[in-house]
Amino acid sequence: MKKRNIHRIGFLKKIGYGTMLSASILFSTSAQHDAQKAFEGKIGKTIEETQQWWKPRKNAPKDAPNVLWILIDDVGFGASSAFGGLITTPTFEKLANQGLRYTNFHTTALCSPTRAALLTGRNAHSVGFGHHAELGIGTPGYNGEIPFEAGTVAEIFKENGYNTFALGKWHSSHPKDVTATGPFNRWPTGRGFEHFYGFIGGATDQWHPQLIEENNPINIEPNTKHLNELLADKAISYIANQKSAEPDKPFFLYFAPGATHAPHHVAQAWIDKYKGTFDQGWDVYRETVFNRQKALGIIPANTILPPRQAGLKAWDSLTTDEKKAYAHFMEIYAGFLEYTDYEIGRIVAYLQQIEQLDNTLVFVMIGDNGGSKEGSYAGTTGVAASNASGFGSGAKGEDAQTILRASDKLGTENSYPNYPLGWSQAANTPFRYWKSDANSEGGSHNPLIVYYPKLIKEKGIRTQYAHVIDILPTTIELTGIEAPTLINGYPQRDFHGTSLAYSIKDEKAPTRHTVQYYELHGGRAIYKDGWKASVYHPRNTFGEKDTKDINFRTPSFAEDTWELYNLNEDWNETTNLANKYPDKLAELKALFDSEAEKYQVYPLRNYRAGVPEPVIRAKHIIYEGTTLKTRVEIGTGDVNITAHVEIPSTKTEGVIFANGGLTSGTSLFIKEGKINYLLSDGLTSVILTDNKAITVGNHQIKISYTTTDQVILSVDGQEVASQKIAKRSKYLSSFAGEGVSVSIDLNSPVSKIYQGTFPFTGKVKRLVIEQTIELSKGK
């Protein structure tokens, strides 16, 4: 039989079949034989003579707990009331008061690397996530692909008889894989999660989220619910369905809302709760929270509050308008965080209602990094966004008068707000720096809460050094499961984290996680036994130097100046000991080098250095029947977007294509018998209209962008309208960001001129995007 199969393989290869099919033919008989050998029953000629047998399934250990991981986005150490902050978070407080507060817990200082490290229990660079995958380069530490040899928590727990659910932000896949063609084995459901409901990228509109369920984009419009509510509803339904079907089977649920990453979207009622709370400003906030943290025992008694970060203004030096505008930003953020706590509280309350809370191991990580620096010095409204992400218009942000004029829109669907840097440092109290500064505690030091009534009998505070890579080994030990050595045929690498289980019963137990490196776009640090060497590497962005300073040059790595801190005595890095202990500094620098070699940190690079230019295709066709947004890179040359449409009647209406949303974008649509092309920057809009009524039949409607900043609307080869514009990127950048939808305006609508998604009642047979390729990108 084997010889016959080999002859078949030779024939199939000759006619062009691949070796995978050949191998399957070769080994099919062998596999059948192995299956028969593995059968432990007895096959008879009849059912009466047969002894039946089923291969036993791997079940979770008896009485194994459910597991709930909660990861909040962009929250500093001093924001939540559970750790001394002024933002009320009663759910976090309840879990902390009945569990343990870990006050020396660390992340990687940035969302994607933190998530990759959390999900795998391995250092971020070692699993390809030294940075966001969007900034990936072709080296093992930065390629944005978690290796299959680094099994995720979901793969591990599913192998051990758990159901596995993920909700919210993923941000652990390379953008090239986030299309209708996948490959989906790098999406949540391909990495062990049986159900996923959330968004794949780094951020999304909280009122009009771009959602995926399992592997499929879903249209929830017209939507009236906040994303937090949608996620909590879905989490509760997952739990209800699972416990109703098999009450003794445990679940693993990973809940990672988009909150509190920008955009800071929340209902007005939550914002109003904080009206006037922050009028005294960020300096008073820092002092107040610092004193609260000391009183609660959250920080050591000898901790000193560091001075305000360089570049930040004293609150008292601000104008009246600036104070009013900036305080309102913090009211919005505070409302957003408290509301997030409320929706998480609904999940906790449901577990209590069905008598599962006491049998649930809960980890709450309040922040995947420190407070965000993306809001610039003055904050950003996103009402007239200058780019697709809405992160503002440079290091200086927007002026106070502009912010105040937009204040009634902030938090609504018509905005994309983020708070100023002064509030970010306040939310990071008692630390310096902020998100993405891997050299600093302000970037990487976050609160951790562990709740598990079955094990935690004495509540309190734990001060052992801990890192996000410790969470998976801890969870494995506390649940009693076994980490498989082989997952889907891939031999598994060792974990890099250390289980924290030892510290739960012994608050004075010596720290077992004694060495940890950090690195992000050249900023780096190394921790060992309470000592920390670090180097800040500027990247010419918010919080460092005005991006308009043409004389600013990012220094070489050789020019970087290392600092040295004794965290045992100086918890928040206020006294640089580099000159006092040069030998200790040299020792730690050498240790960083060895750790960097070990975990694929090299090569060091400046922010965005080495990132391949996006592939710009001269022609891109989107066909009739697409149900999701398609991303298209737009270059700097001439661009022609031609819609081939069929209009069945003179009453045909709807959106032909749309990109962007209420804060900026464009929409080609037919309304009241006329063709319109709308361009919006979020604050003002321009409409090009064909004043002739539409006619029944097939038509070609073309939008042309010229290199002379002209936009032209043509119908069947005839120009019908044109407009000079100032900067086309604010209209077109979202083509590459979230993509373009055809026959409908998905997610956040570009305009309120029409209702909701305004689906097209005719046919868009295809949308053809043609462009002249030039060497540079963006305009």
mmCIF file with all atom_site columns, C-alpha atoms in Angstrom, residues 25-143:
data_model
loop_
_atom_site.group_PDB
_atom_site.id
_atom_site.type_symbol
_atom_site.label_atom_id
_atom_site.label_alt_id
_atom_site.label_comp_id
_atom_site.label_asym_id
_atom_site.label_entity_id
_atom_site.label_seq_id
_atom_site.pdbx_PDB_ins_code
_atom_site.Cartn_x
_atom_site.Cartn_y
_atom_site.Cartn_z
_atom_site.occupancy
_atom_site.B_iso_or_equiv
_atom_site.pdbx_formal_charge
_atom_site.auth_seq_id
_atom_site.auth_comp_id
_atom_site.auth_asym_id
_atom_site.auth_atom_id
_atom_site.pdbx_PDB_model_num
ATOM 1   C CA . ILE A 1 25  ? -2.222  10.595 0.832  1.00 0.00 ? 25  ILE A CA 1
ATOM 2   C CA . LEU A 1 26  ? 1.002   8.946  1.935  1.00 0.00 ? 26  LEU A CA 1
ATOM 3   C CA . PHE A 1 27  ? 0.203   9.005  5.606  1.00 0.00 ? 27  PHE A CA 1
ATOM 4   C CA . SER A 1 28  ? -3.564  8.493  5.537  1.00 0.00 ? 28  SER A CA 1
ATOM 5   C CA . THR A 1 29  ? -3.230  4.731  5.860  1.00 0.00 ? 29  THR A CA 1
ATOM 6   C CA . SER A 1 30  ? -0.632  5.099  8.590  1.00 0.00 ? 30  SER A CA 1
ATOM 7   C CA . ALA A 1 31  ? -2.850  7.520  10.495 1.00 0.00 ? 31  ALA A CA 1
ATOM 8   C CA . GLN A 1 32  ? -5.775  5.136  10.230 1.00 0.00 ? 32  GLN A CA 1
ATOM 9   C CA . HIS A 1 33  ? -3.628  2.357  11.615 1.00 0.00 ? 33  HIS A CA 1
ATOM 10  C CA . ASP A 1 34  ? -2.503  4.559  14.525 1.00 0.00 ? 34  ASP A CA 1
ATOM 11  C CA . ALA A 1 35  ? -6.105  5.469  15.314 1.00 0.00 ? 35  ALA A CA 1
ATOM 12  C CA . GLN A 1 36  ? -7.024  1.803  15.478 1.00 0.00 ? 36  GLN A CA 1
ATOM 13  C CA . LYS A 1 37  ? -4.099  1.111  17.824 1.00 0.00 ? 37  LYS A CA 1
ATOM 14  C CA . ALA A 1 38  ? -5.226  3.997  20.099 1.00 0.00 ? 38  ALA A CA 1
ATOM 15  C CA . PHE A 1 39  ? -8.730  2.551  20.384 1.00 0.00 ? 39  PHE A CA 1
ATOM 16  C CA . GLU A 1 40  ? -9.070  0.786  23.741 1.00 0.00 ? 40  GLU A CA 1
ATOM 17  C CA . GLY A 1 41  ? -12.401 -0.867 23.115 1.00 0.00 ? 41  GLY A CA 1
ATOM 18  C CA . LYS A 1 42  ? -13.063 -3.970 21.063 1.00 0.00 ? 42  LYS A CA 1
ATOM 19  C CA . ILE A 1 43  ? -14.490 -4.074 17.543 1.00 0.00 ? 43  ILE A CA 1
ATOM 20  C CA . GLY A 1 44  ? -16.772 -7.022 16.856 1.00 0.00 ? 44  GLY A CA 1
ATOM 21  C CA . LYS A 1 45  ? -18.619 -8.134 13.759 1.00 0.00 ? 45  LYS A CA 1
ATOM 22  C CA . THR A 1 46  ? -21.868 -6.822 15.278 1.00 0.00 ? 46  THR A CA 1
ATOM 23  C CA . ILE A 1 47  ? -22.720 -4.151 17.811 1.00 0.00 ? 47  ILE A CA 1
ATOM 24  C CA . GLU A 1 48  ? -23.538 -6.883 20.330 1.00 0.00 ? 48  GLU A CA 1
ATOM 25  C CA . GLU A 1 49  ? -19.984 -8.216 20.026 1.00 0.00 ? 49  GLU A CA 1
ATOM 26  C CA . THR A 1 50  ? -18.430 -4.716 20.214 1.00 0.00 ? 50  THR A CA 1
ATOM 27  C CA . GLN A 1 51  ? -17.028 -3.086 23.323 1.00 0.00 ? 51  GLN A CA 1
ATOM 28  C CA . GLN A 1 52  ? -17.524 0.675  22.921 1.00 0.00 ? 52  GLN A CA 1
ATOM 29  C CA . TRP A 1 53  ? -14.912 3.207  24.090 1.00 0.00 ? 53  TRP A CA 1
ATOM 30  C CA . TRP A 1 54  ? -14.445 6.974  23.862 1.00 0.00 ? 54  TRP A CA 1
ATOM 31  C CA . LYS A 1 55  ? -11.109 8.633  24.293 1.00 0.00 ? 55  LYS A CA 1
ATOM 32  C CA . PRO A 1 56  ? -11.354 10.677 27.511 1.00 0.00 ? 56  PRO A CA 1
ATOM 33  C CA . ARG A 1 57  ? -11.242 14.432 27.170 1.00 0.00 ? 57  ARG A CA 1
ATOM 34  C CA . LYS A 1 58  ? -8.915  16.599 29.214 1.00 0.00 ? 58  LYS A CA 1
ATOM 35  C CA . ASN A 1 59  ? -10.997 18.207 31.957 1.00 0.00 ? 59  ASN A CA 1
ATOM 36  C CA . ALA A 1 60  ? -10.109 21.022 34.299 1.00 0.00 ? 60  ALA A CA 1
ATOM 37  C CA . PRO A 1 61  ? -9.043  19.964 37.795 1.00 0.00 ? 61  PRO A CA 1
ATOM 38  C CA . LYS A 1 62  ? -11.911 19.274 40.196 1.00 0.00 ? 62  LYS A CA 1
ATOM 39  C CA . ASP A 1 63  ? -13.332 22.525 41.616 1.00 0.00 ? 63  ASP A CA 1
ATOM 40  C CA . ALA A 1 64  ? -11.009 24.599 39.424 1.00 0.00 ? 64  ALA A CA 1
ATOM 41  C CA . PRO A 1 65  ? -12.058 28.252 39.536 1.00 0.00 ? 65  PRO A CA 1
ATOM 42  C CA . ASN A 1 66  ? -13.309 30.411 36.742 1.00 0.00 ? 66  ASN A CA 1
ATOM 43  C CA . VAL A 1 67  ? -10.736 33.024 35.722 1.00 0.00 ? 67  VAL A CA 1
ATOM 44  C CA . LEU A 1 68  ? -11.433 36.664 34.900 1.00 0.00 ? 68  LEU A CA 1
ATOM 45  C CA . TRP A 1 69  ? -8.613  38.853 33.593 1.00 0.00 ? 69  TRP A CA 1
ATOM 46  C CA . ILE A 1 70  ? -9.438  42.553 33.365 1.00 0.00 ? 70  ILE A CA 1
ATOM 47  C CA . LEU A 1 71  ? -7.016  44.854 31.554 1.00 0.00 ? 71  LEU A CA 1
ATOM 48  C CA . ILE A 1 72  ? -7.807  48.574 31.446 1.00 0.00 ? 72  ILE A CA 1
ATOM 49  C CA . ASP A 1 73  ? -6.210  50.804 28.814 1.00 0.00 ? 73  ASP A CA 1
ATOM 50  C CA . ASP A 1 74  ? -4.105  53.950 29.436 1.00 0.00 ? 74  ASP A CA 1
ATOM 51  C CA . VAL A 1 75  ? -4.548  54.429 33.199 1.00 0.00 ? 75  VAL A CA 1
ATOM 52  C CA . GLY A 1 76  ? -1.858  55.875 35.434 1.00 0.00 ? 76  GLY A CA 1
ATOM 53  C CA . PHE A 1 77  ? -1.002  54.642 38.917 1.00 0.00 ? 77  PHE A CA 1
ATOM 54  C CA . GLY A 1 78  ? -2.703  57.574 40.659 1.00 0.00 ? 78  GLY A CA 1
ATOM 55  C CA . ALA A 1 79  ? -6.038  57.695 38.806 1.00 0.00 ? 79  ALA A CA 1
ATOM 56  C CA . SER A 1 80  ? -8.266  55.079 40.477 1.00 0.00 ? 80  SER A CA 1
ATOM 57  C CA . SER A 1 81  ? -9.601  55.604 43.987 1.00 0.00 ? 81  SER A CA 1
ATOM 58  C CA . ALA A 1 82  ? -8.542  52.009 44.723 1.00 0.00 ? 82  ALA A CA 1
ATOM 59  C CA . PHE A 1 83  ? -4.936  53.268 44.700 1.00 0.00 ? 83  PHE A CA 1
ATOM 60  C CA . GLY A 1 84  ? -5.457  56.735 46.152 1.00 0.00 ? 84  GLY A CA 1
ATOM 61  C CA . GLY A 1 85  ? -6.677  58.548 43.055 1.00 0.00 ? 85  GLY A CA 1
ATOM 62  C CA . LEU A 1 86  ? -9.582  60.979 42.899 1.00 0.00 ? 86  LEU A CA 1
ATOM 63  C CA . ILE A 1 87  ? -11.602 59.063 40.298 1.00 0.00 ? 87  ILE A CA 1
ATOM 64  C CA . THR A 1 88  ? -14.257 56.942 41.972 1.00 0.00 ? 88  THR A CA 1
ATOM 65  C CA . THR A 1 89  ? -13.965 53.252 41.088 1.00 0.00 ? 89  THR A CA 1
ATOM 66  C CA . PRO A 1 90  ? -16.169 51.329 43.558 1.00 0.00 ? 90  PRO A CA 1
ATOM 67  C CA . THR A 1 91  ? -15.857 47.974 41.767 1.00 0.00 ? 91  THR A CA 1
ATOM 68  C CA . PHE A 1 92  ? -12.069 48.102 41.853 1.00 0.00 ? 92  PHE A CA 1
ATOM 69  C CA . GLU A 1 93  ? -12.207 49.178 45.506 1.00 0.00 ? 93  GLU A CA 1
ATOM 70  C CA . LYS A 1 94  ? -14.523 46.299 46.407 1.00 0.00 ? 94  LYS A CA 1
ATOM 71  C CA . LEU A 1 95  ? -12.277 43.726 44.745 1.00 0.00 ? 95  LEU A CA 1
ATOM 72  C CA . ALA A 1 96  ? -9.153  45.273 46.282 1.00 0.00 ? 96  ALA A CA 1
ATOM 73  C CA . ASN A 1 97  ? -10.658 45.525 49.761 1.00 0.00 ? 97  ASN A CA 1
ATOM 74  C CA . GLN A 1 98  ? -11.641 41.862 49.623 1.00 0.00 ? 98  GLN A CA 1
ATOM 75  C CA . GLY A 1 99  ? -8.414  40.787 47.929 1.00 0.00 ? 99  GLY A CA 1
ATOM 76  C CA . LEU A 1 100 ? -4.861  42.012 47.515 1.00 0.00 ? 100 LEU A CA 1
ATOM 77  C CA . ARG A 1 101 ? -3.365  45.220 46.172 1.00 0.00 ? 101 ARG A CA 1
ATOM 78  C CA . TYR A 1 102 ? -0.034  44.710 44.416 1.00 0.00 ? 102 TYR A CA 1
ATOM 79  C CA . THR A 1 103 ? 1.701   48.075 44.519 1.00 0.00 ? 103 THR A CA 1
ATOM 80  C CA . ASN A 1 104 ? 4.946   47.088 42.772 1.00 0.00 ? 104 ASN A CA 1
ATOM 81  C CA . PHE A 1 105 ? 3.490   45.668 39.566 1.00 0.00 ? 105 PHE A CA 1
ATOM 82  C CA . HIS A 1 106 ? 4.810   46.592 36.128 1.00 0.00 ? 106 HIS A CA 1
ATOM 83  C CA . THR A 1 107 ? 3.790   46.556 32.476 1.00 0.00 ? 107 THR A CA 1
ATOM 84  C CA . THR A 1 108 ? 5.937   47.147 29.390 1.00 0.00 ? 108 THR A CA 1
ATOM 85  C CA . ALA A 1 109 ? 4.840   50.834 29.171 1.00 0.00 ? 109 ALA A CA 1
ATOM 86  C CA . LEU A 1 110 ? 2.873   50.345 25.922 1.00 0.00 ? 110 LEU A CA 1
ATOM 87  C CA . CYS A 1 111 ? -0.317  48.533 25.030 1.00 0.00 ? 111 CYS A CA 1
ATOM 88  C CA . SER A 1 112 ? 0.631   45.951 22.357 1.00 0.00 ? 112 SER A CA 1
ATOM 89  C CA . PRO A 1 113 ? 3.833   44.758 24.059 1.00 0.00 ? 113 PRO A CA 1
ATOM 90  C CA . THR A 1 114 ? 1.976   44.547 27.380 1.00 0.00 ? 114 THR A CA 1
ATOM 91  C CA . ARG A 1 115 ? -0.787  42.449 25.821 1.00 0.00 ? 115 ARG A CA 1
ATOM 92  C CA . ALA A 1 116 ? 1.622   40.094 24.063 1.00 0.00 ? 116 ALA A CA 1
ATOM 93  C CA . ALA A 1 117 ? 3.569   39.610 27.296 1.00 0.00 ? 117 ALA A CA 1
ATOM 94  C CA . LEU A 1 118 ? 0.385   39.104 29.317 1.00 0.00 ? 118 LEU A CA 1
ATOM 95  C CA . LEU A 1 119 ? -1.178  36.594 26.923 1.00 0.00 ? 119 LEU A CA 1
ATOM 96  C CA . THR A 1 120 ? 1.975   34.478 26.600 1.00 0.00 ? 120 THR A CA 1
ATOM 97  C CA . GLY A 1 121 ? 3.836   34.878 29.912 1.00 0.00 ? 121 GLY A CA 1
ATOM 98  C CA . ARG A 1 122 ? 6.938   35.726 27.895 1.00 0.00 ? 122 ARG A CA 1
ATOM 99  C CA . ASN A 1 123 ? 8.832   38.964 27.374 1.00 0.00 ? 123 ASN A CA 1
ATOM 100 C CA . ALA A 1 124 ? 7.352   41.083 24.608 1.00 0.00 ? 124 ALA A CA 1
ATOM 101 C CA . HIS A 1 125 ? 10.385  41.173 22.317 1.00 0.00 ? 125 HIS A CA 1
ATOM 102 C CA . SER A 1 126 ? 10.772  37.406 22.561 1.00 0.00 ? 126 SER A CA 1
ATOM 103 C CA . VAL A 1 127 ? 7.296   37.020 21.033 1.00 0.00 ? 127 VAL A CA 1
ATOM 104 C CA . GLY A 1 128 ? 7.764   39.611 18.279 1.00 0.00 ? 128 GLY A CA 1
ATOM 105 C CA . PHE A 1 129 ? 6.121   42.555 20.020 1.00 0.00 ? 129 PHE A CA 1
ATOM 106 C CA . GLY A 1 130 ? 8.907   44.955 20.936 1.00 0.00 ? 130 GLY A CA 1
ATOM 107 C CA . HIS A 1 131 ? 6.487   47.631 19.738 1.00 0.00 ? 131 HIS A CA 1
ATOM 108 C CA . HIS A 1 132 ? 3.104   47.942 18.070 1.00 0.00 ? 132 HIS A CA 1
ATOM 109 C CA . ALA A 1 133 ? 2.865   45.614 15.103 1.00 0.00 ? 133 ALA A CA 1
ATOM 110 C CA . GLU A 1 134 ? 1.999   48.710 13.053 1.00 0.00 ? 134 GLU A CA 1
ATOM 111 C CA . LEU A 1 135 ? 5.627   49.765 13.595 1.00 0.00 ? 135 LEU A CA 1
ATOM 112 C CA . GLY A 1 136 ? 7.001   46.291 13.030 1.00 0.00 ? 136 GLY A CA 1
ATOM 113 C CA . ILE A 1 137 ? 10.257  45.587 11.236 1.00 0.00 ? 137 ILE A CA 1
ATOM 114 C CA . GLY A 1 138 ? 11.732  42.423 9.801  1.00 0.00 ? 138 GLY A CA 1
ATOM 115 C CA . THR A 1 139 ? 13.537  41.150 12.892 1.00 0.00 ? 139 THR A CA 1
ATOM 116 C CA . PRO A 1 140 ? 12.376  38.508 15.404 1.00 0.00 ? 140 PRO A CA 1
ATOM 117 C CA . GLY A 1 141 ? 11.818  41.000 18.221 1.00 0.00 ? 141 GLY A CA 1
ATOM 118 C CA . TYR A 1 142 ? 9.633   43.367 16.227 1.00 0.00 ? 142 TYR A CA 1
ATOM 119 C CA . ASN A 1 143 ? 7.829   41.445 13.495 1.00 0.00 ? 143 ASN A CA 1
#
